[in-house]
Short mmCIF file of C-alpha atoms and ligand atoms in Angstrom, two decimals:
data_model
loop_
_atom_site.label_atom_id
_atom_site.label_comp_id
_atom_site.label_asym_id
_atom_site.label_seq_id
_atom_site.Cartn_x
_atom_site.Cartn_y
_atom_site.Cartn_z
CA MET A 29 -48.16 -48.19 -35.72
CA ASN A 30 -48.88 -46.36 -38.98
CA GLU A 31 -45.56 -46.60 -40.77
CA PRO A 32 -45.31 -45.30 -44.35
CA LYS A 33 -44.23 -47.72 -47.09
CA ARG A 34 -43.83 -45.01 -49.77
CA PRO A 35 -42.62 -41.40 -49.93
CA ILE A 36 -45.22 -39.27 -48.16
CA SER A 37 -45.94 -35.59 -47.69
CA ASP A 38 -45.72 -33.48 -44.53
CA GLY A 39 -49.49 -33.07 -44.65
CA GLU A 40 -49.95 -36.83 -44.37
CA SER A 41 -47.35 -37.17 -41.61
CA GLY A 42 -49.32 -34.86 -39.31
CA HIS A 43 -46.39 -32.51 -38.70
CA VAL A 44 -45.06 -29.74 -40.93
CA PRO A 45 -41.30 -29.22 -40.43
CA VAL A 46 -40.45 -25.62 -39.53
CA LEU A 47 -37.84 -23.52 -41.33
CA LEU A 48 -37.13 -26.40 -43.73
CA GLY A 49 -35.50 -24.29 -46.45
CA GLU A 50 -33.39 -22.47 -43.86
CA VAL A 51 -32.29 -25.77 -42.27
CA LEU A 52 -31.23 -27.19 -45.65
CA ALA A 53 -29.35 -23.97 -46.45
CA ALA A 54 -27.52 -24.15 -43.10
CA LEU A 55 -26.69 -27.87 -43.23
CA GLN A 56 -25.73 -28.00 -46.95
CA PRO A 57 -26.14 -31.81 -47.18
CA ARG A 58 -23.83 -33.57 -49.64
CA PRO A 59 -23.71 -37.15 -50.99
CA SER A 60 -22.03 -39.75 -48.76
CA GLU A 61 -22.31 -37.68 -45.59
CA THR A 62 -23.63 -38.82 -42.20
CA TYR A 63 -26.69 -36.89 -41.01
CA VAL A 64 -27.71 -37.12 -37.36
CA ASP A 65 -31.28 -36.03 -36.66
CA LEU A 66 -31.57 -35.82 -32.87
CA THR A 67 -35.34 -35.24 -32.90
CA ALA A 68 -36.59 -37.30 -35.85
CA GLY A 69 -40.28 -36.68 -35.04
CA ARG A 70 -42.36 -37.40 -38.16
CA GLY A 71 -39.26 -37.40 -40.37
CA GLY A 72 -40.01 -34.17 -42.27
CA HIS A 73 -36.57 -32.61 -41.97
CA ALA A 74 -34.87 -36.01 -42.10
CA ALA A 75 -36.56 -37.11 -45.36
CA SER A 76 -35.49 -33.88 -47.09
CA VAL A 77 -31.90 -34.07 -45.87
CA ALA A 78 -31.67 -37.81 -46.59
CA ALA A 79 -32.74 -37.19 -50.20
CA ALA A 80 -29.48 -35.28 -50.71
CA LEU A 81 -27.23 -37.97 -49.17
CA GLY A 82 -27.35 -40.36 -52.14
CA ALA A 83 -26.88 -44.13 -51.94
CA THR A 84 -23.82 -43.96 -49.68
CA GLY A 85 -24.83 -41.29 -47.15
CA LEU A 86 -26.14 -42.40 -43.77
CA PRO A 87 -29.11 -40.98 -41.82
CA VAL A 88 -29.01 -41.55 -38.05
CA LEU A 89 -32.29 -40.85 -36.25
CA PHE A 90 -32.94 -40.29 -32.54
CA ASP A 91 -36.27 -39.87 -30.76
CA LEU A 92 -37.60 -40.40 -27.26
CA ASP A 93 -40.96 -41.37 -28.73
CA ARG A 94 -40.81 -44.92 -30.13
CA ALA A 95 -43.84 -44.40 -32.41
CA ASN A 96 -42.34 -41.26 -33.95
CA LEU A 97 -38.94 -42.90 -34.33
CA ASP A 98 -40.46 -45.89 -36.17
CA TYR A 99 -42.54 -43.61 -38.36
CA ALA A 100 -39.58 -41.35 -39.26
CA THR A 101 -37.31 -44.35 -39.90
CA ALA A 102 -39.80 -45.89 -42.31
CA ARG A 103 -40.40 -42.52 -43.99
CA VAL A 104 -36.69 -41.85 -44.50
CA ALA A 105 -36.10 -45.44 -45.69
CA ALA A 106 -38.92 -45.02 -48.21
CA ALA A 107 -37.16 -41.92 -49.56
CA GLY A 108 -34.31 -44.20 -50.84
CA GLY A 109 -30.64 -44.37 -49.83
CA ARG A 110 -29.20 -46.36 -46.93
CA THR A 111 -31.39 -47.77 -44.17
CA PRO A 112 -31.30 -45.27 -41.30
CA VAL A 113 -29.70 -46.14 -37.98
CA ALA A 114 -32.48 -45.64 -35.39
CA VAL A 115 -31.75 -44.83 -31.74
CA HIS A 116 -34.64 -44.86 -29.26
CA GLY A 117 -33.53 -42.55 -26.49
CA SER A 118 -32.56 -39.03 -25.54
CA PHE A 119 -30.14 -36.94 -27.55
CA ALA A 120 -28.44 -36.27 -24.20
CA SER A 121 -26.41 -39.44 -24.90
CA VAL A 122 -25.63 -38.68 -28.56
CA GLY A 123 -21.85 -38.89 -28.01
CA ARG A 124 -21.97 -42.32 -26.40
CA GLU A 125 -24.48 -43.67 -28.94
CA LEU A 126 -22.49 -42.52 -31.98
CA GLU A 127 -19.07 -43.47 -30.63
CA SER A 128 -20.24 -46.97 -29.62
CA ARG A 129 -21.33 -47.47 -33.26
CA GLY A 130 -18.14 -45.92 -34.70
CA LEU A 131 -20.13 -43.10 -36.29
CA CYS A 132 -19.08 -39.51 -36.93
CA ALA A 133 -21.57 -36.75 -37.85
CA ASP A 134 -21.15 -34.36 -40.79
CA MET A 135 -24.49 -32.72 -39.93
CA VAL A 136 -26.53 -32.53 -36.73
CA LEU A 137 -30.08 -31.20 -36.37
CA ALA A 138 -32.11 -30.77 -33.19
CA ASP A 139 -35.66 -29.46 -33.71
CA LEU A 140 -36.59 -29.23 -30.04
CA GLY A 141 -39.85 -29.85 -28.22
CA PHE A 142 -42.79 -31.90 -29.44
CA ALA A 143 -44.38 -32.85 -32.77
CA SER A 144 -47.91 -31.76 -33.74
CA THR A 145 -49.04 -35.40 -33.64
CA GLN A 146 -48.01 -35.63 -29.98
CA VAL A 147 -49.82 -32.48 -28.87
CA ASP A 148 -52.89 -33.38 -30.96
CA ASP A 149 -53.18 -36.79 -29.25
CA ALA A 150 -55.42 -36.26 -26.19
CA ALA A 151 -54.04 -39.43 -24.58
CA ARG A 152 -50.59 -37.78 -24.26
CA GLY A 153 -51.96 -35.04 -22.01
CA LEU A 154 -49.83 -32.30 -23.60
CA SER A 155 -52.63 -29.89 -24.44
CA PHE A 156 -55.04 -27.96 -22.23
CA MET A 157 -57.32 -27.81 -25.29
CA ARG A 158 -57.93 -31.57 -25.19
CA GLU A 159 -59.22 -33.48 -22.21
CA GLY A 160 -56.97 -36.42 -21.38
CA PRO A 161 -54.81 -37.98 -18.68
CA LEU A 162 -52.02 -35.71 -17.39
CA ASP A 163 -49.17 -37.81 -18.79
CA MET A 164 -46.94 -35.42 -20.82
CA ARG A 165 -44.06 -37.90 -21.26
CA LEU A 166 -42.49 -37.75 -24.73
CA ASP A 167 -41.32 -41.31 -24.02
CA PRO A 168 -44.45 -42.91 -22.59
CA SER A 169 -42.44 -46.04 -21.71
CA SER A 170 -40.45 -44.45 -18.90
CA GLY A 171 -40.32 -41.82 -16.19
CA MET A 172 -42.82 -39.98 -14.03
CA THR A 173 -46.06 -38.58 -15.49
CA ALA A 174 -47.21 -35.00 -14.90
CA ALA A 175 -50.02 -36.33 -12.67
CA GLU A 176 -47.42 -38.16 -10.53
CA LEU A 177 -45.30 -35.03 -10.34
CA LEU A 178 -48.29 -32.91 -9.27
CA ALA A 179 -49.16 -35.50 -6.63
CA SER A 180 -45.70 -35.75 -5.11
CA ALA A 181 -43.77 -32.44 -5.43
CA SER A 182 -43.71 -29.94 -2.56
CA GLU A 183 -45.52 -26.62 -2.96
CA ARG A 184 -42.16 -24.88 -3.08
CA ASP A 185 -40.79 -27.16 -5.83
CA LEU A 186 -43.99 -26.78 -7.86
CA GLY A 187 -43.78 -23.00 -7.55
CA ASP A 188 -40.11 -23.04 -8.56
CA LEU A 189 -40.64 -25.18 -11.62
CA ILE A 190 -43.71 -23.28 -12.85
CA SER A 191 -41.82 -20.02 -12.36
CA ARG A 192 -38.55 -21.18 -13.93
CA TYR A 193 -39.81 -23.27 -16.88
CA GLY A 194 -43.06 -21.39 -17.52
CA GLU A 195 -41.89 -17.88 -16.58
CA GLU A 196 -45.35 -17.71 -15.00
CA PRO A 197 -45.81 -14.66 -12.72
CA LEU A 198 -48.58 -16.40 -10.74
CA ALA A 199 -46.48 -19.54 -10.14
CA ARG A 200 -46.68 -19.36 -6.30
CA ARG A 201 -50.45 -18.95 -6.29
CA ILE A 202 -50.92 -21.79 -8.80
CA ALA A 203 -48.63 -24.07 -6.72
CA ALA A 204 -50.61 -23.28 -3.56
CA ASN A 205 -53.88 -24.08 -5.37
CA ILE A 206 -52.46 -27.36 -6.70
CA VAL A 207 -51.52 -28.41 -3.16
CA ALA A 208 -54.94 -27.38 -1.77
CA SER A 209 -56.76 -29.16 -4.59
CA ARG A 210 -54.77 -32.43 -4.39
CA ALA A 211 -55.56 -32.64 -0.65
CA ILE A 212 -59.20 -33.11 -1.70
CA ALA A 213 -58.72 -35.27 -4.83
CA PRO A 214 -55.80 -36.15 -7.13
CA ILE A 215 -55.30 -33.94 -10.21
CA LYS A 216 -55.41 -36.47 -13.01
CA THR A 217 -56.62 -34.75 -16.17
CA THR A 218 -55.66 -31.84 -18.41
CA ALA A 219 -59.09 -30.27 -17.87
CA GLN A 220 -58.71 -30.37 -14.05
CA LEU A 221 -55.34 -28.62 -14.25
CA ALA A 222 -56.49 -26.08 -16.86
CA ASP A 223 -59.53 -25.20 -14.67
CA LEU A 224 -57.36 -24.88 -11.58
CA VAL A 225 -54.97 -22.48 -13.35
CA ARG A 226 -57.88 -20.45 -14.75
CA GLU A 227 -59.31 -20.14 -11.23
CA SER A 228 -55.89 -19.05 -9.95
CA TYR A 229 -55.95 -16.24 -12.53
CA GLY A 230 -59.39 -15.06 -11.39
CA SER A 231 -60.47 -11.93 -13.27
CA ARG A 232 -57.00 -11.62 -14.85
CA ALA A 233 -57.86 -14.61 -17.10
CA HIS A 234 -59.89 -12.29 -19.35
CA ALA A 235 -57.09 -9.77 -19.68
CA SER A 236 -54.61 -12.25 -21.18
CA ARG A 237 -54.61 -13.06 -24.92
CA MET A 238 -53.00 -16.40 -24.11
CA HIS A 239 -54.92 -19.20 -22.35
CA PRO A 240 -53.96 -18.85 -18.67
CA ALA A 241 -52.78 -22.48 -18.56
CA THR A 242 -50.26 -22.07 -21.43
CA LYS A 243 -47.24 -21.34 -19.22
CA THR A 244 -48.07 -23.92 -16.55
CA PHE A 245 -48.48 -26.68 -19.17
CA GLN A 246 -45.16 -25.69 -20.79
CA ALA A 247 -43.44 -25.76 -17.41
CA LEU A 248 -44.76 -29.20 -16.48
CA ARG A 249 -43.86 -30.65 -19.89
CA ILE A 250 -40.31 -29.30 -19.60
CA ALA A 251 -39.98 -30.72 -16.06
CA VAL A 252 -41.52 -34.14 -16.83
CA ASN A 253 -39.17 -34.63 -19.79
CA ASP A 254 -36.14 -32.94 -18.19
CA GLU A 255 -35.92 -30.89 -21.38
CA MET A 256 -33.45 -28.32 -20.10
CA GLY A 257 -31.22 -31.05 -18.60
CA ALA A 258 -31.17 -32.89 -21.94
CA LEU A 259 -30.34 -29.71 -23.88
CA ASP A 260 -27.57 -28.86 -21.41
CA ALA A 261 -26.11 -32.36 -21.78
CA LEU A 262 -26.29 -32.10 -25.60
CA LEU A 263 -24.56 -28.71 -25.69
CA ASP A 264 -21.89 -29.98 -23.30
CA SER A 265 -21.33 -33.06 -25.47
CA ILE A 266 -21.00 -30.84 -28.58
CA GLN A 267 -18.46 -28.62 -26.77
CA ARG A 268 -16.33 -31.60 -25.70
CA ALA A 269 -16.50 -33.27 -29.14
CA ALA A 270 -15.63 -30.00 -30.93
CA GLN A 271 -12.61 -29.60 -28.64
CA ARG A 272 -11.42 -33.12 -29.54
CA THR A 273 -11.94 -32.45 -33.26
CA HIS A 274 -9.96 -29.22 -32.90
CA ASP A 275 -7.16 -31.13 -31.13
CA GLY A 276 -7.09 -33.73 -33.94
CA ARG A 277 -8.41 -36.47 -31.64
CA PRO A 278 -11.25 -38.89 -32.54
CA SER A 279 -14.68 -37.39 -31.93
CA TRP A 280 -18.31 -37.92 -32.94
CA LEU A 281 -18.20 -34.57 -34.80
CA ALA A 282 -16.32 -34.52 -38.13
CA PRO A 283 -14.16 -31.51 -39.01
CA GLY A 284 -16.50 -29.12 -40.81
CA ALA A 285 -19.64 -30.65 -39.23
CA ARG A 286 -22.66 -28.35 -39.42
CA ILE A 287 -24.87 -28.14 -36.34
CA ALA A 288 -28.35 -26.61 -36.45
CA ILE A 289 -30.68 -26.25 -33.46
CA ILE A 290 -34.26 -24.94 -33.50
CA GLY A 291 -35.65 -23.71 -30.16
CA PHE A 292 -39.24 -22.71 -29.42
CA HIS A 293 -38.97 -20.68 -26.24
CA SER A 294 -36.54 -18.24 -24.69
CA LEU A 295 -35.08 -20.72 -22.18
CA GLU A 296 -33.95 -23.04 -25.00
CA ASP A 297 -32.78 -20.27 -27.28
CA ARG A 298 -30.76 -18.60 -24.51
CA LEU A 299 -28.81 -21.83 -23.85
CA VAL A 300 -28.16 -22.49 -27.55
CA LYS A 301 -27.12 -18.89 -28.22
CA GLN A 302 -24.65 -18.94 -25.33
CA ALA A 303 -23.19 -22.36 -26.17
CA PHE A 304 -22.67 -21.45 -29.84
CA ALA A 305 -21.10 -18.10 -28.86
CA ASN A 306 -18.69 -19.96 -26.54
CA LEU A 307 -17.74 -22.39 -29.34
CA ARG A 308 -16.96 -19.47 -31.64
CA LYS A 309 -15.05 -17.50 -28.99
CA SER A 310 -12.85 -20.50 -28.17
CA GLY A 311 -12.08 -21.00 -31.87
CA LEU A 312 -13.83 -24.39 -32.02
CA ALA A 313 -16.55 -23.39 -34.49
CA SER A 314 -17.42 -20.74 -37.05
CA GLU A 315 -20.64 -18.95 -37.72
CA ILE A 316 -23.02 -20.31 -40.36
CA LEU A 317 -25.88 -17.96 -39.51
CA SER A 318 -25.36 -14.63 -37.84
CA GLY A 319 -27.84 -14.67 -34.98
CA ALA A 320 -31.14 -16.50 -35.00
CA VAL A 321 -33.21 -17.08 -38.13
CA VAL A 322 -37.00 -16.92 -37.75
CA ALA A 323 -39.86 -17.90 -40.03
CA ASN A 324 -41.04 -15.46 -42.68
CA GLU A 325 -44.61 -14.15 -42.73
CA THR A 326 -45.85 -16.77 -45.21
CA GLU A 327 -44.61 -19.67 -43.10
CA SER A 328 -45.84 -18.10 -39.85
CA ALA A 329 -49.30 -17.58 -41.34
CA ALA A 330 -49.47 -21.16 -42.63
CA ASN A 331 -47.97 -22.86 -39.56
CA PRO A 332 -48.58 -21.24 -36.14
CA ARG A 333 -45.90 -23.48 -34.61
CA ALA A 334 -43.28 -21.73 -36.78
CA ARG A 335 -44.00 -18.35 -35.13
CA SER A 336 -41.90 -19.11 -32.07
CA ALA A 337 -39.12 -21.07 -33.85
CA LYS A 338 -35.54 -19.77 -33.76
CA LEU A 339 -32.83 -21.50 -35.75
CA ARG A 340 -29.13 -21.14 -34.91
CA ALA A 341 -26.26 -22.89 -36.69
CA VAL A 342 -22.48 -23.24 -36.44
CA MET A 343 -19.75 -25.21 -38.22
CA VAL A 344 -17.17 -27.22 -36.25
CA ASP A 345 -13.66 -26.18 -37.23
CA GLY A 346 -11.06 -28.70 -38.33
CA PRO A 347 -7.86 -29.52 -36.38
CA SER A 348 -5.81 -26.50 -35.47
CA LYS A 349 -2.69 -26.08 -37.68
CA ALA A 350 -0.70 -24.61 -34.78
C1 SAM B 13 -40.48 -30.82 -33.16
S1 SAM B 13 -40.50 -32.56 -33.19
C2 SAM B 13 -39.40 -32.91 -34.52
C3 SAM B 13 -40.06 -32.87 -35.86
C4 SAM B 13 -39.19 -33.29 -37.01
N1 SAM B 13 -38.08 -32.39 -37.20
C5 SAM B 13 -40.01 -33.43 -38.28
O1 SAM B 13 -39.70 -32.73 -39.27
O2 SAM B 13 -40.93 -34.24 -38.31
C6 SAM B 13 -39.53 -32.99 -31.81
C7 SAM B 13 -39.33 -34.48 -31.61
O3 SAM B 13 -38.23 -34.61 -30.71
C8 SAM B 13 -38.50 -35.62 -29.77
N2 SAM B 13 -37.69 -35.29 -28.59
C9 SAM B 13 -37.88 -34.30 -27.70
N3 SAM B 13 -36.89 -34.29 -26.78
C10 SAM B 13 -36.02 -35.29 -27.13
C11 SAM B 13 -34.80 -35.78 -26.58
N4 SAM B 13 -34.26 -35.27 -25.48
N5 SAM B 13 -34.18 -36.80 -27.22
C12 SAM B 13 -34.72 -37.36 -28.33
N6 SAM B 13 -35.89 -36.95 -28.88
C13 SAM B 13 -36.53 -35.93 -28.29
C14 SAM B 13 -39.99 -35.59 -29.57
O4 SAM B 13 -40.46 -36.84 -29.12
C15 SAM B 13 -40.50 -35.23 -30.98
O5 SAM B 13 -40.77 -36.39 -31.72
#
């Protein structure tokens, strides 16, 4: 594990945090506050926020990926301040994890999806550009791999998931080809799956600007990691905690807590947009940003990953005076 012992740059970490200035402007970190980073990744956002927390503020870091969590924890610790609390696991259980430690968040950030280091690592099987085993798990220590999912799911379920999570118009044809192909030999590598999808596209492959396998890979990654289930659970936990804060009851969200979420595709952004609108309509939170903030041209040109990022942010209201 390559953990940093000194302050390091985003370039060295292998992942450039998106919308960093916009995140800092939305979260407004102050000394002594508790910052909960639900997707610590390579610690880019976390190191910048932690620098504003002073000696008494507390960073709390979550990640499904043990190697990323260790890296981010060491990076944030090297930036000074208190030793971060590190939680290896899904942000779906943020409420339970914080409450069991008696912690209450003044700021929450979720920068969804995967880090550049994960997609660049052929052994993780996340990219059709790199030949590797079809794993795709963000936590390689648990759960079913993409190869296992392709081997066991019914044609109907495969079609449903490729259609729903990839918004892939050829989902049914791709699912049928997966089932026909696995009857001959198991689909074990990224290259096998990418070729199969390209063949399913036939002559249409040339018409698309995107690699034909883009949507199918996204869909499988979302399914393998239950990404929509985790986001749903997080948004539900925020809603319940904000209600308790509003009622003056103990909660893992402090009055005035700022919550920022960055999504990278329309399925994520739709859920976040709706959940934040519901919080505002029920008087549990106020707007920090009106609508979604996207990267400017300079950032988009320098970091292709930033092109699809959408940041939304709200502030949890304090107890009602009524
Ligand atoms: C986009 S990266 C975060 C990058 C980070 N903000 C930075 O500046 O380095 C997303 C990270 O979230 C992690 N992750 C994805 N889903 C998660 C979940 N449900 N719970 C915890 N971590 C998750 C991934 O393993 C990955 O390390």
